Amino acid sequence: MLNKKIITALGATIAASLCCVTPILAVLAGSSTLASSISWLAPYHNYLVVFTILVLLYAWYDKLKPSKEVECECDEKEGFFSSKTFLAMVTLFAVIMLSFPQWGDKFFDSAPSAESCAAGTCETKAGSKKEAKSLLSKQEGAACETESDCDKKPFKTVENTLHSKVPEGEQALKVFNYMKRESTSPTPYKQVACTGTGLAKLDHAIVGKREIIEEMPPPVLKKLLDDEEEIVLLDVREEGHKNGQTIDAFESYSMTYGKVLFNSLKVLQDEDAVIVVYSKLGLISLFAAATLKDLGYKNVYHLKGGLKAWELAGYSTVEEE
């Protein structure tokens, strides 16, 4: 007979790990809807983990506590599914599944990070490690969960047609050529997947912003900085999203998204300057870049994937002052 406590622990383990394991299953199954169908569990990840641990502790306590002496030989014999062996197997399964975010990204690029799982967002990276290079070459550095996902909103990445016209200004033209070369021969790098937020209206807004703001891949920004090109970096991360690190640049500024509307006009005097906006994950920076565009700045980009993508690509950061 199945022990209810053991089955409860097994069910809680599966529920707690679904949001962080499903992206892998979605890649293997080639399903673009599998991951999104489980996304509603993501905010409850931490609670399910705690619940699983408590149930397992109670199940082990119940198994290991001193039992009463058997008074009758006709007492029902304990079955396998109620045994310590089965409980041990369930416990091992729970440890593997719940710790998946800690080690999964070493084997699968589509595994969410421990940080994103704990935050209840379960952001993922591209496919499997074997598939990552082919996806990068086919999708120009985009990192959708599956190839089919890249053909659907909000997974679809806007092609680099935004700046099809040669921009005016010497520096803007230089950056245009860097972007063009990267588009022709993309540099492989780890990238946060464009999986959207799960909020239909916000995802629709994101798609709209991508149609007017060009995304700059981290390798392009790295080359621009290495070549000491004249660009302005604008960090729009909120205070709670900062990790004490920033991207080193000759001219850089920091202001939250809420202050961009007014402070940028005071700080960024040159409307023709090449401005690269970045945030933690490249979401807020997309909207901030659109705001700058509305204010009249002509050459605005936002860093694709944000600071997280920059660090995943292996590029160095410096401590914030």
PDB file of N, CA and C in Angstrom, residues 229-314:
ATOM      1  N   GLU A 229      36.059  52.919 -29.149  1.00  0.00           N
ATOM      2  CA  GLU A 229      35.158  53.745 -29.944  1.00  0.00           C
ATOM      3  C   GLU A 229      34.364  54.665 -29.017  1.00  0.00           C
ATOM      4  N   GLU A 230      33.896  55.761 -29.568  1.00  0.00           N
ATOM      5  CA  GLU A 230      33.171  56.754 -28.771  1.00  0.00           C
ATOM      6  C   GLU A 230      31.699  56.340 -28.614  1.00  0.00           C
ATOM      7  N   ILE A 231      31.393  55.754 -27.487  1.00  0.00           N
ATOM      8  CA  ILE A 231      30.018  55.376 -27.184  1.00  0.00           C
ATOM      9  C   ILE A 231      29.702  55.773 -25.736  1.00  0.00           C
ATOM     10  N   VAL A 232      28.431  55.875 -25.449  1.00  0.00           N
ATOM     11  CA  VAL A 232      27.992  56.217 -24.095  1.00  0.00           C
ATOM     12  C   VAL A 232      27.226  55.017 -23.536  1.00  0.00           C
ATOM     13  N   LEU A 233      27.646  54.545 -22.368  1.00  0.00           N
ATOM     14  CA  LEU A 233      26.942  53.448 -21.701  1.00  0.00           C
ATOM     15  C   LEU A 233      26.005  54.026 -20.654  1.00  0.00           C
ATOM     16  N   LEU A 234      24.761  53.526 -20.648  1.00  0.00           N
ATOM     17  CA  LEU A 234      23.777  53.998 -19.674  1.00  0.00           C
ATOM     18  C   LEU A 234      23.203  52.808 -18.913  1.00  0.00           C
ATOM     19  N   ASP A 235      23.507  52.744 -17.625  1.00  0.00           N
ATOM     20  CA  ASP A 235      23.032  51.674 -16.747  1.00  0.00           C
ATOM     21  C   ASP A 235      21.719  52.115 -16.105  1.00  0.00           C
ATOM     22  N   VAL A 236      20.627  51.392 -16.413  1.00  0.00           N
ATOM     23  CA  VAL A 236      19.318  51.782 -15.880  1.00  0.00           C
ATOM     24  C   VAL A 236      18.791  50.764 -14.866  1.00  0.00           C
ATOM     25  N   ARG A 237      19.674  49.970 -14.295  1.00  0.00           N
ATOM     26  CA  ARG A 237      19.242  48.986 -13.290  1.00  0.00           C
ATOM     27  C   ARG A 237      18.695  49.670 -12.043  1.00  0.00           C
ATOM     28  N   GLU A 238      17.673  49.060 -11.473  1.00  0.00           N
ATOM     29  CA  GLU A 238      17.166  49.531 -10.186  1.00  0.00           C
ATOM     30  C   GLU A 238      18.173  49.139  -9.102  1.00  0.00           C
ATOM     31  N   GLU A 239      18.144  49.822  -7.976  1.00  0.00           N
ATOM     32  CA  GLU A 239      19.109  49.566  -6.907  1.00  0.00           C
ATOM     33  C   GLU A 239      19.069  48.103  -6.452  1.00  0.00           C
ATOM     34  N   GLY A 240      17.879  47.537  -6.389  1.00  0.00           N
ATOM     35  CA  GLY A 240      17.748  46.150  -5.938  1.00  0.00           C
ATOM     36  C   GLY A 240      18.287  45.127  -6.918  1.00  0.00           C
ATOM     37  N   HIS A 241      18.549  45.546  -8.160  1.00  0.00           N
ATOM     38  CA  HIS A 241      19.049  44.638  -9.190  1.00  0.00           C
ATOM     39  C   HIS A 241      20.567  44.736  -9.375  1.00  0.00           C
ATOM     40  N   LYS A 242      21.194  45.653  -8.658  1.00  0.00           N
ATOM     41  CA  LYS A 242      22.632  45.820  -8.810  1.00  0.00           C
ATOM     42  C   LYS A 242      23.381  44.806  -7.956  1.00  0.00           C
ATOM     43  N   ASN A 243      24.492  44.319  -8.496  1.00  0.00           N
ATOM     44  CA  ASN A 243      25.306  43.326  -7.801  1.00  0.00           C
ATOM     45  C   ASN A 243      26.697  43.840  -7.445  1.00  0.00           C
ATOM     46  N   GLY A 244      26.855  45.165  -7.500  1.00  0.00           N
ATOM     47  CA  GLY A 244      28.158  45.744  -7.179  1.00  0.00           C
ATOM     48  C   GLY A 244      29.118  45.765  -8.346  1.00  0.00           C
ATOM     49  N   GLN A 245      28.678  45.237  -9.513  1.00  0.00           N
ATOM     50  CA  GLN A 245      29.533  45.190 -10.694  1.00  0.00           C
ATOM     51  C   GLN A 245      28.903  45.996 -11.820  1.00  0.00           C
ATOM     52  N   THR A 246      29.753  46.510 -12.695  1.00  0.00           N
ATOM     53  CA  THR A 246      29.276  47.268 -13.837  1.00  0.00           C
ATOM     54  C   THR A 246      30.240  47.081 -15.005  1.00  0.00           C
ATOM     55  N   ILE A 247      29.841  47.530 -16.177  1.00  0.00           N
ATOM     56  CA  ILE A 247      30.690  47.423 -17.360  1.00  0.00           C
ATOM     57  C   ILE A 247      31.585  48.661 -17.423  1.00  0.00           C
ATOM     58  N   ASP A 248      32.853  48.416 -17.627  1.00  0.00           N
ATOM     59  CA  ASP A 248      33.822  49.515 -17.644  1.00  0.00           C
ATOM     60  C   ASP A 248      33.798  50.221 -18.996  1.00  0.00           C
ATOM     61  N   ALA A 249      33.623  51.519 -18.971  1.00  0.00           N
ATOM     62  CA  ALA A 249      33.631  52.317 -20.196  1.00  0.00           C
ATOM     63  C   ALA A 249      34.127  53.715 -19.872  1.00  0.00           C
ATOM     64  N   PHE A 250      34.691  54.379 -20.886  1.00  0.00           N
ATOM     65  CA  PHE A 250      35.240  55.720 -20.675  1.00  0.00           C
ATOM     66  C   PHE A 250      34.141  56.701 -20.290  1.00  0.00           C
ATOM     67  N   GLU A 251      32.991  56.604 -20.970  1.00  0.00           N
ATOM     68  CA  GLU A 251      31.861  57.483 -20.650  1.00  0.00           C
ATOM     69  C   GLU A 251      30.653  56.626 -20.298  1.00  0.00           C
ATOM     70  N   SER A 252      30.284  56.613 -19.055  1.00  0.00           N
ATOM     71  CA  SER A 252      29.131  55.826 -18.619  1.00  0.00           C
ATOM     72  C   SER A 252      28.374  56.567 -17.529  1.00  0.00           C
ATOM     73  N   TYR A 253      27.076  56.309 -17.489  1.00  0.00           N
ATOM     74  CA  TYR A 253      26.204  56.950 -16.503  1.00  0.00           C
ATOM     75  C   TYR A 253      25.265  55.901 -15.917  1.00  0.00           C
ATOM     76  N   SER A 254      24.769  56.215 -14.743  1.00  0.00           N
ATOM     77  CA  SER A 254      23.830  55.324 -14.073  1.00  0.00           C
ATOM     78  C   SER A 254      22.623  56.112 -13.602  1.00  0.00           C
ATOM     79  N   MET A 255      21.447  55.682 -14.036  1.00  0.00           N
ATOM     80  CA  MET A 255      20.199  56.285 -13.553  1.00  0.00           C
ATOM     81  C   MET A 255      19.093  55.244 -13.715  1.00  0.00           C
ATOM     82  N   THR A 256      18.202  55.184 -12.764  1.00  0.00           N
ATOM     83  CA  THR A 256      17.121  54.206 -12.844  1.00  0.00           C
ATOM     84  C   THR A 256      16.180  54.561 -13.989  1.00  0.00           C
ATOM     85  N   TYR A 257      15.429  53.571 -14.420  1.00  0.00           N
ATOM     86  CA  TYR A 257      14.499  53.761 -15.532  1.00  0.00           C
ATOM     87  C   TYR A 257      13.536  54.914 -15.254  1.00  0.00           C
ATOM     88  N   GLY A 258      13.108  55.044 -14.002  1.00  0.00           N
ATOM     89  CA  GLY A 258      12.170  56.089 -13.639  1.00  0.00           C
ATOM     90  C   GLY A 258      12.732  57.496 -13.787  1.00  0.00           C
ATOM     91  N   LYS A 259      14.058  57.608 -13.799  1.00  0.00           N
ATOM     92  CA  LYS A 259      14.682  58.934 -13.893  1.00  0.00           C
ATOM     93  C   LYS A 259      15.164  59.272 -15.308  1.00  0.00           C
ATOM     94  N   VAL A 260      15.067  58.287 -16.201  1.00  0.00           N
ATOM     95  CA  VAL A 260      15.562  58.499 -17.559  1.00  0.00           C
ATOM     96  C   VAL A 260      14.832  59.652 -18.244  1.00  0.00           C
ATOM     97  N   LEU A 261      13.525  59.739 -18.039  1.00  0.00           N
ATOM     98  CA  LEU A 261      12.711  60.719 -18.747  1.00  0.00           C
ATOM     99  C   LEU A 261      13.204  62.149 -18.533  1.00  0.00           C
ATOM    100  N   PHE A 262      13.650  62.466 -17.314  1.00  0.00           N
ATOM    101  CA  PHE A 262      14.079  63.844 -17.020  1.00  0.00           C
ATOM    102  C   PHE A 262      15.598  63.982 -16.950  1.00  0.00           C
ATOM    103  N   ASN A 263      16.273  63.069 -16.271  1.00  0.00           N
ATOM    104  CA  ASN A 263      17.718  63.202 -16.056  1.00  0.00           C
ATOM    105  C   ASN A 263      18.534  63.055 -17.336  1.00  0.00           C
ATOM    106  N   SER A 264      18.048  62.231 -18.270  1.00  0.00           N
ATOM    107  CA  SER A 264      18.820  62.011 -19.490  1.00  0.00           C
ATOM    108  C   SER A 264      18.995  63.308 -20.271  1.00  0.00           C
ATOM    109  N   LEU A 265      17.986  64.157 -20.266  1.00  0.00           N
ATOM    110  CA  LEU A 265      18.077  65.428 -20.990  1.00  0.00           C
ATOM    111  C   LEU A 265      19.128  66.354 -20.384  1.00  0.00           C
ATOM    112  N   LYS A 266      19.377  66.189 -19.089  1.00  0.00           N
ATOM    113  CA  LYS A 266      20.384  67.005 -18.418  1.00  0.00           C
ATOM    114  C   LYS A 266      21.787  66.429 -18.585  1.00  0.00           C
ATOM    115  N   VAL A 267      21.874  65.107 -18.598  1.00  0.00           N
ATOM    116  CA  VAL A 267      23.171  64.433 -18.605  1.00  0.00           C
ATOM    117  C   VAL A 267      23.684  64.176 -20.019  1.00  0.00           C
ATOM    118  N   LEU A 268      22.805  63.692 -20.889  1.00  0.00           N
ATOM    119  CA  LEU A 268      23.198  63.331 -22.250  1.00  0.00           C
ATOM    120  C   LEU A 268      22.905  64.495 -23.183  1.00  0.00           C
ATOM    121  N   GLN A 269      23.904  65.299 -23.410  1.00  0.00           N
ATOM    122  CA  GLN A 269      23.716  66.541 -24.167  1.00  0.00           C
ATOM    123  C   GLN A 269      23.716  66.314 -25.681  1.00  0.00           C
ATOM    124  N   ASP A 270      24.457  65.314 -26.133  1.00  0.00           N
ATOM    125  CA  ASP A 270      24.619  65.097 -27.570  1.00  0.00           C
ATOM    126  C   ASP A 270      23.565  64.112 -28.078  1.00  0.00           C
ATOM    127  N   GLU A 271      22.601  64.595 -28.846  1.00  0.00           N
ATOM    128  CA  GLU A 271      21.538  63.732 -29.366  1.00  0.00           C
ATOM    129  C   GLU A 271      22.028  62.811 -30.476  1.00  0.00           C
ATOM    130  N   ASP A 272      23.212  63.084 -31.017  1.00  0.00           N
ATOM    131  CA  ASP A 272      23.775  62.241 -32.081  1.00  0.00           C
ATOM    132  C   ASP A 272      24.706  61.163 -31.534  1.00  0.00           C
ATOM    133  N   ALA A 273      24.972  61.178 -30.226  1.00  0.00           N
ATOM    134  CA  ALA A 273      25.885  60.202 -29.631  1.00  0.00           C
ATOM    135  C   ALA A 273      25.314  58.791 -29.730  1.00  0.00           C
ATOM    136  N   VAL A 274      26.210  57.816 -29.814  1.00  0.00           N
ATOM    137  CA  VAL A 274      25.793  56.406 -29.791  1.00  0.00           C
ATOM    138  C   VAL A 274      25.623  56.003 -28.329  1.00  0.00           C
ATOM    139  N   ILE A 275      24.406  55.676 -27.966  1.00  0.00           N
ATOM    140  CA  ILE A 275      24.086  55.344 -26.574  1.00  0.00           C
ATOM    141  C   ILE A 275      23.681  53.875 -26.491  1.00  0.00           C
ATOM    142  N   VAL A 276      24.336  53.144 -25.598  1.00  0.00           N
ATOM    143  CA  VAL A 276      23.993  51.736 -25.362  1.00  0.00           C
ATOM    144  C   VAL A 276      23.431  51.632 -23.951  1.00  0.00           C
ATOM    145  N   VAL A 277      22.175  51.238 -23.854  1.00  0.00           N
ATOM    146  CA  VAL A 277      21.492  51.146 -22.569  1.00  0.00           C
ATOM    147  C   VAL A 277      21.487  49.694 -22.108  1.00  0.00           C
ATOM    148  N   TYR A 278      21.727  49.467 -20.819  1.00  0.00           N
ATOM    149  CA  TYR A 278      21.667  48.089 -20.323  1.00  0.00           C
ATOM    150  C   TYR A 278      21.046  48.037 -18.932  1.00  0.00           C
ATOM    151  N   SER A 279      20.457  46.880 -18.649  1.00  0.00           N
ATOM    152  CA  SER A 279      19.864  46.609 -17.340  1.00  0.00           C
ATOM    153  C   SER A 279      20.312  45.222 -16.907  1.00  0.00           C
ATOM    154  N   LYS A 280      19.652  44.652 -15.938  1.00  0.00           N
ATOM    155  CA  LYS A 280      20.076  43.345 -15.440  1.00  0.00           C
ATOM    156  C   LYS A 280      19.880  42.247 -16.485  1.00  0.00           C
ATOM    157  N   LEU A 281      18.675  42.207 -17.068  1.00  0.00           N
ATOM    158  CA  LEU A 281      18.343  41.148 -18.017  1.00  0.00           C
ATOM    159  C   LEU A 281      17.999  41.671 -19.409  1.00  0.00           C
ATOM    160  N   GLY A 282      18.065  42.975 -19.609  1.00  0.00           N
ATOM    161  CA  GLY A 282      17.774  43.514 -20.918  1.00  0.00           C
ATOM    162  C   GLY A 282      16.303  43.768 -21.171  1.00  0.00           C
ATOM    163  N   LEU A 283      15.509  43.867 -20.108  1.00  0.00           N
ATOM    164  CA  LEU A 283      14.092  44.163 -20.276  1.00  0.00           C
ATOM    165  C   LEU A 283      13.816  45.645 -20.024  1.00  0.00           C
ATOM    166  N   ILE A 284      14.203  46.123 -18.845  1.00  0.00           N
ATOM    167  CA  ILE A 284      13.996  47.537 -18.530  1.00  0.00           C
ATOM    168  C   ILE A 284      14.770  48.420 -19.504  1.00  0.00           C
ATOM    169  N   SER A 285      15.958  47.953 -19.900  1.00  0.00           N
ATOM    170  CA  SER A 285      16.770  48.760 -20.819  1.00  0.00           C
ATOM    171  C   SER A 285      16.094  48.925 -22.174  1.00  0.00           C
ATOM    172  N   LEU A 286      15.294  47.951 -22.571  1.00  0.00           N
ATOM    173  CA  LEU A 286      14.575  48.043 -23.839  1.00  0.00           C
ATOM    174  C   LEU A 286      13.582  49.209 -23.795  1.00  0.00           C
ATOM    175  N   PHE A 287      12.867  49.321 -22.680  1.00  0.00           N
ATOM    176  CA  PHE A 287      11.891  50.405 -22.531  1.00  0.00           C
ATOM    177  C   PHE A 287      12.601  51.758 -22.330  1.00  0.00           C
ATOM    178  N   ALA A 288      13.725  51.734 -21.605  1.00  0.00           N
ATOM    179  CA  ALA A 288      14.474  52.973 -21.401  1.00  0.00           C
ATOM    180  C   ALA A 288      15.032  53.483 -22.723  1.00  0.00           C
ATOM    181  N   ALA A 289      15.515  52.572 -23.553  1.00  0.00           N
ATOM    182  CA  ALA A 289      16.042  52.957 -24.861  1.00  0.00           C
ATOM    183  C   ALA A 289      14.938  53.558 -25.728  1.00  0.00           C
ATOM    184  N   ALA A 290      13.736  52.981 -25.638  1.00  0.00           N
ATOM    185  CA  ALA A 290      12.601  53.517 -26.402  1.00  0.00           C
ATOM    186  C   ALA A 290      12.255  54.928 -25.924  1.00  0.00           C
ATOM    187  N   THR A 291      12.375  55.165 -24.609  1.00  0.00           N
ATOM    188  CA  THR A 291      12.123  56.501 -24.064  1.00  0.00           C
ATOM    189  C   THR A 291      13.125  57.508 -24.624  1.00  0.00           C
ATOM    190  N   LEU A 292      14.411  57.105 -24.667  1.00  0.00           N
ATOM    191  CA  LEU A 292      15.437  57.992 -25.225  1.00  0.00           C
ATOM    192  C   LEU A 292      15.147  58.295 -26.699  1.00  0.00           C
ATOM    193  N   LYS A 293      14.666  57.294 -27.398  1.00  0.00           N
ATOM    194  CA  LYS A 293      14.324  57.487 -28.811  1.00  0.00           C
ATOM    195  C   LYS A 293      13.220  58.517 -28.942  1.00  0.00           C
ATOM    196  N   ASP A 294      12.227  58.413 -28.059  1.00  0.00           N
ATOM    197  CA  ASP A 294      11.120  59.376 -28.080  1.00  0.00           C
ATOM    198  C   ASP A 294      11.587  60.788 -27.759  1.00  0.00           C
ATOM    199  N   LEU A 295      12.668  60.890 -26.973  1.00  0.00           N
ATOM    200  CA  LEU A 295      13.179  62.200 -26.580  1.00  0.00           C
ATOM    201  C   LEU A 295      14.074  62.826 -27.652  1.00  0.00           C
ATOM    202  N   GLY A 296      14.315  62.090 -28.728  1.00  0.00           N
ATOM    203  CA  GLY A 296      15.063  62.672 -29.839  1.00  0.00           C
ATOM    204  C   GLY A 296      16.468  62.145 -30.038  1.00  0.00           C
ATOM    205  N   TYR A 297      16.914  61.210 -29.199  1.00  0.00           N
ATOM    206  CA  TYR A 297      18.246  60.634 -29.391  1.00  0.00           C
ATOM    207  C   TYR A 297      18.207  59.683 -30.592  1.00  0.00           C
ATOM    208  N   LYS A 298      19.139  59.863 -31.495  1.00  0.00           N
ATOM    209  CA  LYS A 298      19.048  59.196 -32.797  1.00  0.00           C
ATOM    210  C   LYS A 298      19.674  57.806 -32.846  1.00  0.00           C
ATOM    211  N   ASN A 299      20.751  57.595 -32.089  1.00  0.00           N
ATOM    212  CA  ASN A 299      21.510  56.343 -32.206  1.00  0.00           C
ATOM    213  C   ASN A 299      21.497  55.585 -30.874  1.00  0.00           C
ATOM    214  N   VAL A 300      20.364  54.969 -30.592  1.00  0.00           N
ATOM    215  CA  VAL A 300      20.175  54.291 -29.312  1.00  0.00           C
ATOM    216  C   VAL A 300      20.083  52.776 -29.521  1.00  0.00           C
ATOM    217  N   TYR A 301      20.853  52.056 -28.740  1.00  0.00           N
ATOM    218  CA  TYR A 301      20.806  50.595 -28.730  1.00  0.00           C
ATOM    219  C   TYR A 301      20.550  50.137 -27.289  1.00  0.00           C
ATOM    220  N   HIS A 302      20.096  48.902 -27.166  1.00  0.00           N
ATOM    221  CA  HIS A 302      20.065  48.346 -25.813  1.00  0.00           C
ATOM    222  C   HIS A 302      20.798  47.012 -25.832  1.00  0.00           C
ATOM    223  N   LEU A 303      21.535  46.744 -24.758  1.00  0.00           N
ATOM    224  CA  LEU A 303      22.373  45.549 -24.681  1.00  0.00           C
ATOM    225  C   LEU A 303      21.500  44.308 -24.566  1.00  0.00           C
ATOM    226  N   LYS A 304      21.593  43.444 -25.515  1.00  0.00           N
ATOM    227  CA  LYS A 304      20.763  42.241 -25.563  1.00  0.00           C
ATOM    228  C   LYS A 304      21.103  41.304 -24.404  1.00  0.00           C
ATOM    229  N   GLY A 305      20.093  40.988 -23.595  1.00  0.00           N
ATOM    230  CA  GLY A 305      20.313  40.099 -22.452  1.00  0.00           C
ATOM    231  C   GLY A 305      20.853  40.797 -21.231  1.00  0.00           C
ATOM    232  N   GLY A 306      21.165  42.078 -21.353  1.00  0.00           N
ATOM    233  CA  GLY A 306      21.626  42.854 -20.217  1.00  0.00           C
ATOM    234  C   GLY A 306      22.974  42.433 -19.655  1.00  0.00           C
ATOM    235  N   LEU A 307      23.223  42.858 -18.425  1.00  0.00           N
ATOM    236  CA  LEU A 307      24.499  42.566 -17.776  1.00  0.00           C
ATOM    237  C   LEU A 307      24.685  41.064 -17.575  1.00  0.00           C
ATOM    238  N   LYS A 308      23.574  40.350 -17.396  1.00  0.00           N
ATOM    239  CA  LYS A 308      23.664  38.895 -17.209  1.00  0.00           C
ATOM    240  C   LYS A 308      24.250  38.227 -18.446  1.00  0.00           C
ATOM    241  N   ALA A 309      23.792  38.640 -19.626  1.00  0.00           N
ATOM    242  CA  ALA A 309      24.317  38.085 -20.871  1.00  0.00           C
ATOM    243  C   ALA A 309      25.787  38.455 -21.052  1.00  0.00           C
ATOM    244  N   TRP A 310      26.131  39.672 -20.670  1.00  0.00           N
ATOM    245  CA  TRP A 310      27.529  40.130 -20.750  1.00  0.00           C
ATOM    246  C   TRP A 310      28.431  39.234 -19.900  1.00  0.00           C
ATOM    247  N   GLU A 311      27.992  38.932 -18.682  1.00  0.00           N
ATOM    248  CA  GLU A 311      28.776  38.076 -17.787  1.00  0.00           C
ATOM    249  C   GLU A 311      28.785  36.631 -18.257  1.00  0.00           C
ATOM    250  N   LEU A 312      27.644  36.153 -18.790  1.00  0.00           N
ATOM    251  CA  LEU A 312      27.592  34.786 -19.312  1.00  0.00           C
ATOM    252  C   LEU A 312      28.533  34.595 -20.502  1.00  0.00           C
ATOM    253  N   ALA A 313      28.730  35.684 -21.242  1.00  0.00           N
ATOM    254  CA  ALA A 313      29.651  35.630 -22.387  1.00  0.00           C
ATOM    255  C   ALA A 313      31.109  35.586 -21.948  1.00  0.00           C
ATOM    256  N   GLY A 314      31.344  35.780 -20.636  1.00  0.00           N
ATOM    257  CA  GLY A 314      32.710  35.712 -20.116  1.00  0.00           C
ATOM    258  C   GLY A 314      33.442  37.033 -20.132  1.00  0.00           C
TER     259      GLY A 314
END
